[in-house]
Amino acid sequence: MKNSFNLTRARAETRFCENIIHFNNAGSSLMPIPVADALHNYLYQEERLGGYETAADQQESLENFYHATAKLLACGTNEIAFIENATRAWDMAFYSFKFAQGDKILTTLAEYGSNVIAYNQQAQRYGVEIVFVPNDEFGQIDIHALENLIDDRVKLISISHVPTGGGLVNPASAVGRIAQSARIPYLLDACQSIGQLPLNVDEIGCDMLSGTGRKYLRGPRGTGLLYVRQSLIEQLEPPFLDQHAATLTSPTTYQIRGDAQRFENWEQYLAGKAALGVAIDYALSYGLEAIQARIYELAQTLRNKLRGIAGVQLTDEGLEKCGIVTFATTQLTPSAIQQRLKAHQVHVSISEGSGSLVSFQHRGLTQVVRASVHYYNTDQEIDYFAELLQTMLSNQA
Ligand SMILES: Cc1ncc(COP(=O)(O)O)c(C=O)c1O
């Protein structure tokens, strides 16, 4: 059955979508008009009134960030922190753990490069052991292997839900069931899945979740968020504290606040925070199930088209595949494809290097094209993209 997504609305509310074909939503999506207007208006008010006066006036729209995020993730507002990007949000949770020699972190081959750097830093500092759980035959984390790797030394399970360099959706809820039954804290990097598919932290069973604003949520750059389960907040002492995260109670004592805002800074990108709240409400107005169905359908159409082009190899793994479509070709390098598409106002990105290193080394890949679709993209754009690529590649033959 064809998905009845309100595409007319989505395109009417995406100001410049007729000028370009933007298949770089996993890099940074196009902001919808209500989000862009909220951001511009906030900044304009700061220009007119000053930052502190604007913050006082915009209290409600700033608070709305917590309400919207709590609705999105089905959690409490006290469990949410606003942080400037997904990496730092993830860091604030990860570096709150006190590891000791011999502790193990279980992760996935699809793990994001920055996270792997952080594991290695803790491995070098404290002798933590990093265990990459093998994949199953579909290229997603092998749940049975994960279960068999659980022992007393495992102090954290930490995985990327959707990797940066592929359409794989790891089975986050199956991981959550294992983490919960073993009572091991579970950190989910949802940077690429937030805004793209429904995320209910209780259904997933994660204790911490990090996300970014600019990708599938269609918020502004420089925005991100962290969820931490209430029962864990007081056990996690953030690696940095300021006088928003804690209160100085005497010259030699301080008290850390009891909610997830202990992971925040006082100084924040407030225009971005207000606009991210609008972006989340905007996503909720379509519904995350409807968004997911629309994105998956477009990505499936794109994959089917690509399968029909000689020389194209799709590189997405997993049983469930999302809106990130990756491929390489025998005729042109991914960088050459990206540049040539750009000359036609078609935007894709490249996945290479650190971000996907563990997975790509495992699979013998170095660089792939990443075409990431969002619900406001169209079948016509996909047709144009496929024809353009086919012409480009056949001109190389
Ligand atoms: C899986 C994953 N995690 C984390 C990040 C980092 O997000 P940010 O750039 O917002 O810090 C990315 C960025 O592409 C990502 O793909």
mmCIF file with all atom_site columns, N, CA, C and O in Angstrom, residues 195-226:
data_model
loop_
_atom_site.group_PDB
_atom_site.id
_atom_site.type_symbol
_atom_site.label_atom_id
_atom_site.label_alt_id
_atom_site.label_comp_id
_atom_site.label_asym_id
_atom_site.label_entity_id
_atom_site.label_seq_id
_atom_site.pdbx_PDB_ins_code
_atom_site.Cartn_x
_atom_site.Cartn_y
_atom_site.Cartn_z
_atom_site.occupancy
_atom_site.B_iso_or_equiv
_atom_site.pdbx_formal_charge
_atom_site.auth_seq_id
_atom_site.auth_comp_id
_atom_site.auth_asym_id
_atom_site.auth_atom_id
_atom_site.pdbx_PDB_model_num
ATOM 1   N N  . GLY A 1 195 ? 14.542 11.241 14.767 1.00 0.00 ? 195 GLY A N  1
ATOM 2   C CA . GLY A 1 195 ? 13.835 12.007 13.736 1.00 0.00 ? 195 GLY A CA 1
ATOM 3   C C  . GLY A 1 195 ? 13.512 11.176 12.514 1.00 0.00 ? 195 GLY A C  1
ATOM 4   O O  . GLY A 1 195 ? 12.721 11.581 11.670 1.00 0.00 ? 195 GLY A O  1
ATOM 5   N N  . GLN A 1 196 ? 14.158 10.019 12.407 1.00 0.00 ? 196 GLN A N  1
ATOM 6   C CA . GLN A 1 196 ? 13.957 9.160  11.242 1.00 0.00 ? 196 GLN A CA 1
ATOM 7   C C  . GLN A 1 196 ? 13.000 8.006  11.556 1.00 0.00 ? 196 GLN A C  1
ATOM 8   O O  . GLN A 1 196 ? 12.293 7.521  10.694 1.00 0.00 ? 196 GLN A O  1
ATOM 9   N N  . LEU A 1 197 ? 13.011 7.569  12.830 1.00 0.00 ? 197 LEU A N  1
ATOM 10  C CA . LEU A 1 197 ? 12.143 6.460  13.227 1.00 0.00 ? 197 LEU A CA 1
ATOM 11  C C  . LEU A 1 197 ? 11.730 6.642  14.686 1.00 0.00 ? 197 LEU A C  1
ATOM 12  O O  . LEU A 1 197 ? 12.381 7.383  15.430 1.00 0.00 ? 197 LEU A O  1
ATOM 13  N N  . PRO A 1 198 ? 10.655 5.996  15.106 1.00 0.00 ? 198 PRO A N  1
ATOM 14  C CA . PRO A 1 198 ? 10.198 6.194  16.486 1.00 0.00 ? 198 PRO A CA 1
ATOM 15  C C  . PRO A 1 198 ? 11.244 5.688  17.480 1.00 0.00 ? 198 PRO A C  1
ATOM 16  O O  . PRO A 1 198 ? 11.854 4.648  17.258 1.00 0.00 ? 198 PRO A O  1
ATOM 17  N N  . LEU A 1 199 ? 11.433 6.438  18.548 1.00 0.00 ? 199 LEU A N  1
ATOM 18  C CA . LEU A 1 199 ? 12.380 6.043  19.605 1.00 0.00 ? 199 LEU A CA 1
ATOM 19  C C  . LEU A 1 199 ? 11.670 6.176  20.940 1.00 0.00 ? 199 LEU A C  1
ATOM 20  O O  . LEU A 1 199 ? 11.426 7.295  21.396 1.00 0.00 ? 199 LEU A O  1
ATOM 21  N N  . ASN A 1 200 ? 11.350 5.041  21.543 1.00 0.00 ? 200 ASN A N  1
ATOM 22  C CA . ASN A 1 200 ? 10.728 5.056  22.860 1.00 0.00 ? 200 ASN A CA 1
ATOM 23  C C  . ASN A 1 200 ? 11.744 4.412  23.811 1.00 0.00 ? 200 ASN A C  1
ATOM 24  O O  . ASN A 1 200 ? 12.054 3.224  23.675 1.00 0.00 ? 200 ASN A O  1
ATOM 25  N N  . VAL A 1 201 ? 12.277 5.219  24.725 1.00 0.00 ? 201 VAL A N  1
ATOM 26  C CA . VAL A 1 201 ? 13.413 4.723  25.520 1.00 0.00 ? 201 VAL A CA 1
ATOM 27  C C  . VAL A 1 201 ? 13.050 3.513  26.386 1.00 0.00 ? 201 VAL A C  1
ATOM 28  O O  . VAL A 1 201 ? 13.917 2.669  26.643 1.00 0.00 ? 201 VAL A O  1
ATOM 29  N N  . ASP A 1 202 ? 11.790 3.417  26.803 1.00 0.00 ? 202 ASP A N  1
ATOM 30  C CA . ASP A 1 202 ? 11.405 2.242  27.602 1.00 0.00 ? 202 ASP A CA 1
ATOM 31  C C  . ASP A 1 202 ? 11.282 1.004  26.726 1.00 0.00 ? 202 ASP A C  1
ATOM 32  O O  . ASP A 1 202 ? 11.685 -0.093 27.120 1.00 0.00 ? 202 ASP A O  1
ATOM 33  N N  . GLU A 1 203 ? 10.731 1.198  25.540 1.00 0.00 ? 203 GLU A N  1
ATOM 34  C CA . GLU A 1 203 ? 10.631 0.039  24.632 1.00 0.00 ? 203 GLU A CA 1
ATOM 35  C C  . GLU A 1 203 ? 12.015 -0.434 24.194 1.00 0.00 ? 203 GLU A C  1
ATOM 36  O O  . GLU A 1 203 ? 12.254 -1.628 24.049 1.00 0.00 ? 203 GLU A O  1
ATOM 37  N N  . ILE A 1 204 ? 12.912 0.515  23.976 1.00 0.00 ? 204 ILE A N  1
ATOM 38  C CA . ILE A 1 204 ? 14.279 0.147  23.570 1.00 0.00 ? 204 ILE A CA 1
ATOM 39  C C  . ILE A 1 204 ? 15.032 -0.443 24.765 1.00 0.00 ? 204 ILE A C  1
ATOM 40  O O  . ILE A 1 204 ? 15.839 -1.355 24.621 1.00 0.00 ? 204 ILE A O  1
ATOM 41  N N  . GLY A 1 205 ? 14.772 0.099  25.937 1.00 0.00 ? 205 GLY A N  1
ATOM 42  C CA . GLY A 1 205 ? 15.464 -0.371 27.137 1.00 0.00 ? 205 GLY A CA 1
ATOM 43  C C  . GLY A 1 205 ? 16.836 0.248  27.319 1.00 0.00 ? 205 GLY A C  1
ATOM 44  O O  . GLY A 1 205 ? 17.687 -0.295 28.031 1.00 0.00 ? 205 GLY A O  1
ATOM 45  N N  . CYS A 1 206 ? 17.051 1.413  26.686 1.00 0.00 ? 206 CYS A N  1
ATOM 46  C CA . CYS A 1 206 ? 18.360 2.074  26.869 1.00 0.00 ? 206 CYS A CA 1
ATOM 47  C C  . CYS A 1 206 ? 18.307 2.963  28.113 1.00 0.00 ? 206 CYS A C  1
ATOM 48  O O  . CYS A 1 206 ? 17.251 3.454  28.510 1.00 0.00 ? 206 CYS A O  1
ATOM 49  N N  . ASP A 1 207 ? 19.473 3.185  28.705 1.00 0.00 ? 207 ASP A N  1
ATOM 50  C CA . ASP A 1 207 ? 19.568 4.039  29.897 1.00 0.00 ? 207 ASP A CA 1
ATOM 51  C C  . ASP A 1 207 ? 20.031 5.441  29.543 1.00 0.00 ? 207 ASP A C  1
ATOM 52  O O  . ASP A 1 207 ? 19.831 6.379  30.310 1.00 0.00 ? 207 ASP A O  1
ATOM 53  N N  . MET A 1 208 ? 20.729 5.550  28.412 1.00 0.00 ? 208 MET A N  1
ATOM 54  C CA . MET A 1 208 ? 21.220 6.841  27.935 1.00 0.00 ? 208 MET A CA 1
ATOM 55  C C  . MET A 1 208 ? 21.076 6.841  26.423 1.00 0.00 ? 208 MET A C  1
ATOM 56  O O  . MET A 1 208 ? 21.282 5.797  25.797 1.00 0.00 ? 208 MET A O  1
ATOM 57  N N  . LEU A 1 209 ? 20.763 8.001  25.876 1.00 0.00 ? 209 LEU A N  1
ATOM 58  C CA . LEU A 1 209 ? 20.600 8.102  24.416 1.00 0.00 ? 209 LEU A CA 1
ATOM 59  C C  . LEU A 1 209 ? 21.069 9.484  23.981 1.00 0.00 ? 209 LEU A C  1
ATOM 60  O O  . LEU A 1 209 ? 20.703 10.494 24.597 1.00 0.00 ? 209 LEU A O  1
ATOM 61  N N  . SER A 1 210 ? 21.894 9.519  22.952 1.00 0.00 ? 210 SER A N  1
ATOM 62  C CA . SER A 1 210 ? 22.372 10.817 22.446 1.00 0.00 ? 210 SER A CA 1
ATOM 63  C C  . SER A 1 210 ? 21.830 11.039 21.043 1.00 0.00 ? 210 SER A C  1
ATOM 64  O O  . SER A 1 210 ? 21.628 10.084 20.282 1.00 0.00 ? 210 SER A O  1
ATOM 65  N N  . GLY A 1 211 ? 21.601 12.319 20.719 1.00 0.00 ? 211 GLY A N  1
ATOM 66  C CA . GLY A 1 211 ? 21.073 12.654 19.393 1.00 0.00 ? 211 GLY A CA 1
ATOM 67  C C  . GLY A 1 211 ? 21.531 14.035 18.972 1.00 0.00 ? 211 GLY A C  1
ATOM 68  O O  . GLY A 1 211 ? 22.017 14.830 19.787 1.00 0.00 ? 211 GLY A O  1
ATOM 69  N N  . THR A 1 212 ? 21.375 14.306 17.685 1.00 0.00 ? 212 THR A N  1
ATOM 70  C CA . THR A 1 212 ? 21.771 15.612 17.170 1.00 0.00 ? 212 THR A CA 1
ATOM 71  C C  . THR A 1 212 ? 20.554 16.304 16.568 1.00 0.00 ? 212 THR A C  1
ATOM 72  O O  . THR A 1 212 ? 19.564 15.657 16.244 1.00 0.00 ? 212 THR A O  1
ATOM 73  N N  . GLY A 1 213 ? 20.648 17.624 16.399 1.00 0.00 ? 213 GLY A N  1
ATOM 74  C CA . GLY A 1 213 ? 19.492 18.376 15.901 1.00 0.00 ? 213 GLY A CA 1
ATOM 75  C C  . GLY A 1 213 ? 19.424 18.479 14.391 1.00 0.00 ? 213 GLY A C  1
ATOM 76  O O  . GLY A 1 213 ? 18.346 18.489 13.804 1.00 0.00 ? 213 GLY A O  1
ATOM 77  N N  . ARG A 1 214 ? 20.593 18.577 13.748 1.00 0.00 ? 214 ARG A N  1
ATOM 78  C CA . ARG A 1 214 ? 20.621 19.020 12.354 1.00 0.00 ? 214 ARG A CA 1
ATOM 79  C C  . ARG A 1 214 ? 20.310 17.952 11.311 1.00 0.00 ? 214 ARG A C  1
ATOM 80  O O  . ARG A 1 214 ? 20.161 18.269 10.144 1.00 0.00 ? 214 ARG A O  1
ATOM 81  N N  . LYS A 1 215 ? 20.272 16.689 11.709 1.00 0.00 ? 215 LYS A N  1
ATOM 82  C CA . LYS A 1 215 ? 20.128 15.606 10.727 1.00 0.00 ? 215 LYS A CA 1
ATOM 83  C C  . LYS A 1 215 ? 18.635 15.300 10.513 1.00 0.00 ? 215 LYS A C  1
ATOM 84  O O  . LYS A 1 215 ? 17.910 16.141 10.003 1.00 0.00 ? 215 LYS A O  1
ATOM 85  N N  . TYR A 1 216 ? 18.185 14.129 10.921 1.00 0.00 ? 216 TYR A N  1
ATOM 86  C CA . TYR A 1 216 ? 16.802 13.758 10.594 1.00 0.00 ? 216 TYR A CA 1
ATOM 87  C C  . TYR A 1 216 ? 15.751 14.552 11.371 1.00 0.00 ? 216 TYR A C  1
ATOM 88  O O  . TYR A 1 216 ? 14.585 14.569 10.993 1.00 0.00 ? 216 TYR A O  1
ATOM 89  N N  . LEU A 1 217 ? 16.161 15.243 12.425 1.00 0.00 ? 217 LEU A N  1
ATOM 90  C CA . LEU A 1 217 ? 15.186 16.097 13.125 1.00 0.00 ? 217 LEU A CA 1
ATOM 91  C C  . LEU A 1 217 ? 14.967 17.423 12.400 1.00 0.00 ? 217 LEU A C  1
ATOM 92  O O  . LEU A 1 217 ? 14.054 18.172 12.739 1.00 0.00 ? 217 LEU A O  1
ATOM 93  N N  . ARG A 1 218 ? 15.859 17.755 11.492 1.00 0.00 ? 218 ARG A N  1
ATOM 94  C CA . ARG A 1 218 ? 15.730 18.980 10.682 1.00 0.00 ? 218 ARG A CA 1
ATOM 95  C C  . ARG A 1 218 ? 15.830 20.261 11.533 1.00 0.00 ? 218 ARG A C  1
ATOM 96  O O  . ARG A 1 218 ? 15.206 21.281 11.236 1.00 0.00 ? 218 ARG A O  1
ATOM 97  N N  . GLY A 1 219 ? 16.597 20.177 12.583 1.00 0.00 ? 219 GLY A N  1
ATOM 98  C CA . GLY A 1 219 ? 16.843 21.355 13.424 1.00 0.00 ? 219 GLY A CA 1
ATOM 99  C C  . GLY A 1 219 ? 18.084 22.093 12.951 1.00 0.00 ? 219 GLY A C  1
ATOM 100 O O  . GLY A 1 219 ? 18.681 21.752 11.925 1.00 0.00 ? 219 GLY A O  1
ATOM 101 N N  . PRO A 1 220 ? 18.490 23.127 13.701 1.00 0.00 ? 220 PRO A N  1
ATOM 102 C CA . PRO A 1 220 ? 19.688 23.875 13.320 1.00 0.00 ? 220 PRO A CA 1
ATOM 103 C C  . PRO A 1 220 ? 20.987 23.145 13.673 1.00 0.00 ? 220 PRO A C  1
ATOM 104 O O  . PRO A 1 220 ? 20.989 22.258 14.531 1.00 0.00 ? 220 PRO A O  1
ATOM 105 N N  . ARG A 1 221 ? 22.055 23.536 13.033 1.00 0.00 ? 221 ARG A N  1
ATOM 106 C CA . ARG A 1 221 ? 23.373 23.023 13.399 1.00 0.00 ? 221 ARG A CA 1
ATOM 107 C C  . ARG A 1 221 ? 23.726 23.506 14.803 1.00 0.00 ? 221 ARG A C  1
ATOM 108 O O  . ARG A 1 221 ? 23.163 24.489 15.295 1.00 0.00 ? 221 ARG A O  1
ATOM 109 N N  . GLY A 1 222 ? 24.652 22.809 15.432 1.00 0.00 ? 222 GLY A N  1
ATOM 110 C CA . GLY A 1 222 ? 25.090 23.232 16.767 1.00 0.00 ? 222 GLY A CA 1
ATOM 111 C C  . GLY A 1 222 ? 24.087 22.906 17.857 1.00 0.00 ? 222 GLY A C  1
ATOM 112 O O  . GLY A 1 222 ? 24.076 23.550 18.910 1.00 0.00 ? 222 GLY A O  1
ATOM 113 N N  . THR A 1 223 ? 23.239 21.908 17.614 1.00 0.00 ? 223 THR A N  1
ATOM 114 C CA . THR A 1 223 ? 22.263 21.507 18.643 1.00 0.00 ? 223 THR A CA 1
ATOM 115 C C  . THR A 1 223 ? 22.282 19.980 18.794 1.00 0.00 ? 223 THR A C  1
ATOM 116 O O  . THR A 1 223 ? 22.468 19.260 17.821 1.00 0.00 ? 223 THR A O  1
ATOM 117 N N  . GLY A 1 224 ? 22.082 19.524 20.014 1.00 0.00 ? 224 GLY A N  1
ATOM 118 C CA . GLY A 1 224 ? 22.027 18.092 20.276 1.00 0.00 ? 224 GLY A CA 1
ATOM 119 C C  . GLY A 1 224 ? 21.370 17.848 21.622 1.00 0.00 ? 224 GLY A C  1
ATOM 120 O O  . GLY A 1 224 ? 21.011 18.798 22.343 1.00 0.00 ? 224 GLY A O  1
ATOM 121 N N  . LEU A 1 225 ? 21.206 16.593 21.955 1.00 0.00 ? 225 LEU A N  1
ATOM 122 C CA . LEU A 1 225 ? 20.498 16.284 23.203 1.00 0.00 ? 225 LEU A CA 1
ATOM 123 C C  . LEU A 1 225 ? 20.968 14.966 23.789 1.00 0.00 ? 225 LEU A C  1
ATOM 124 O O  . LEU A 1 225 ? 21.514 14.116 23.097 1.00 0.00 ? 225 LEU A O  1
ATOM 125 N N  . LEU A 1 226 ? 20.728 14.860 25.081 1.00 0.00 ? 226 LEU A N  1
ATOM 126 C CA . LEU A 1 226 ? 21.062 13.641 25.811 1.00 0.00 ? 226 LEU A CA 1
ATOM 127 C C  . LEU A 1 226 ? 19.878 13.246 26.686 1.00 0.00 ? 226 LEU A C  1
ATOM 128 O O  . LEU A 1 226 ? 19.296 14.103 27.370 1.00 0.00 ? 226 LEU A O  1
#
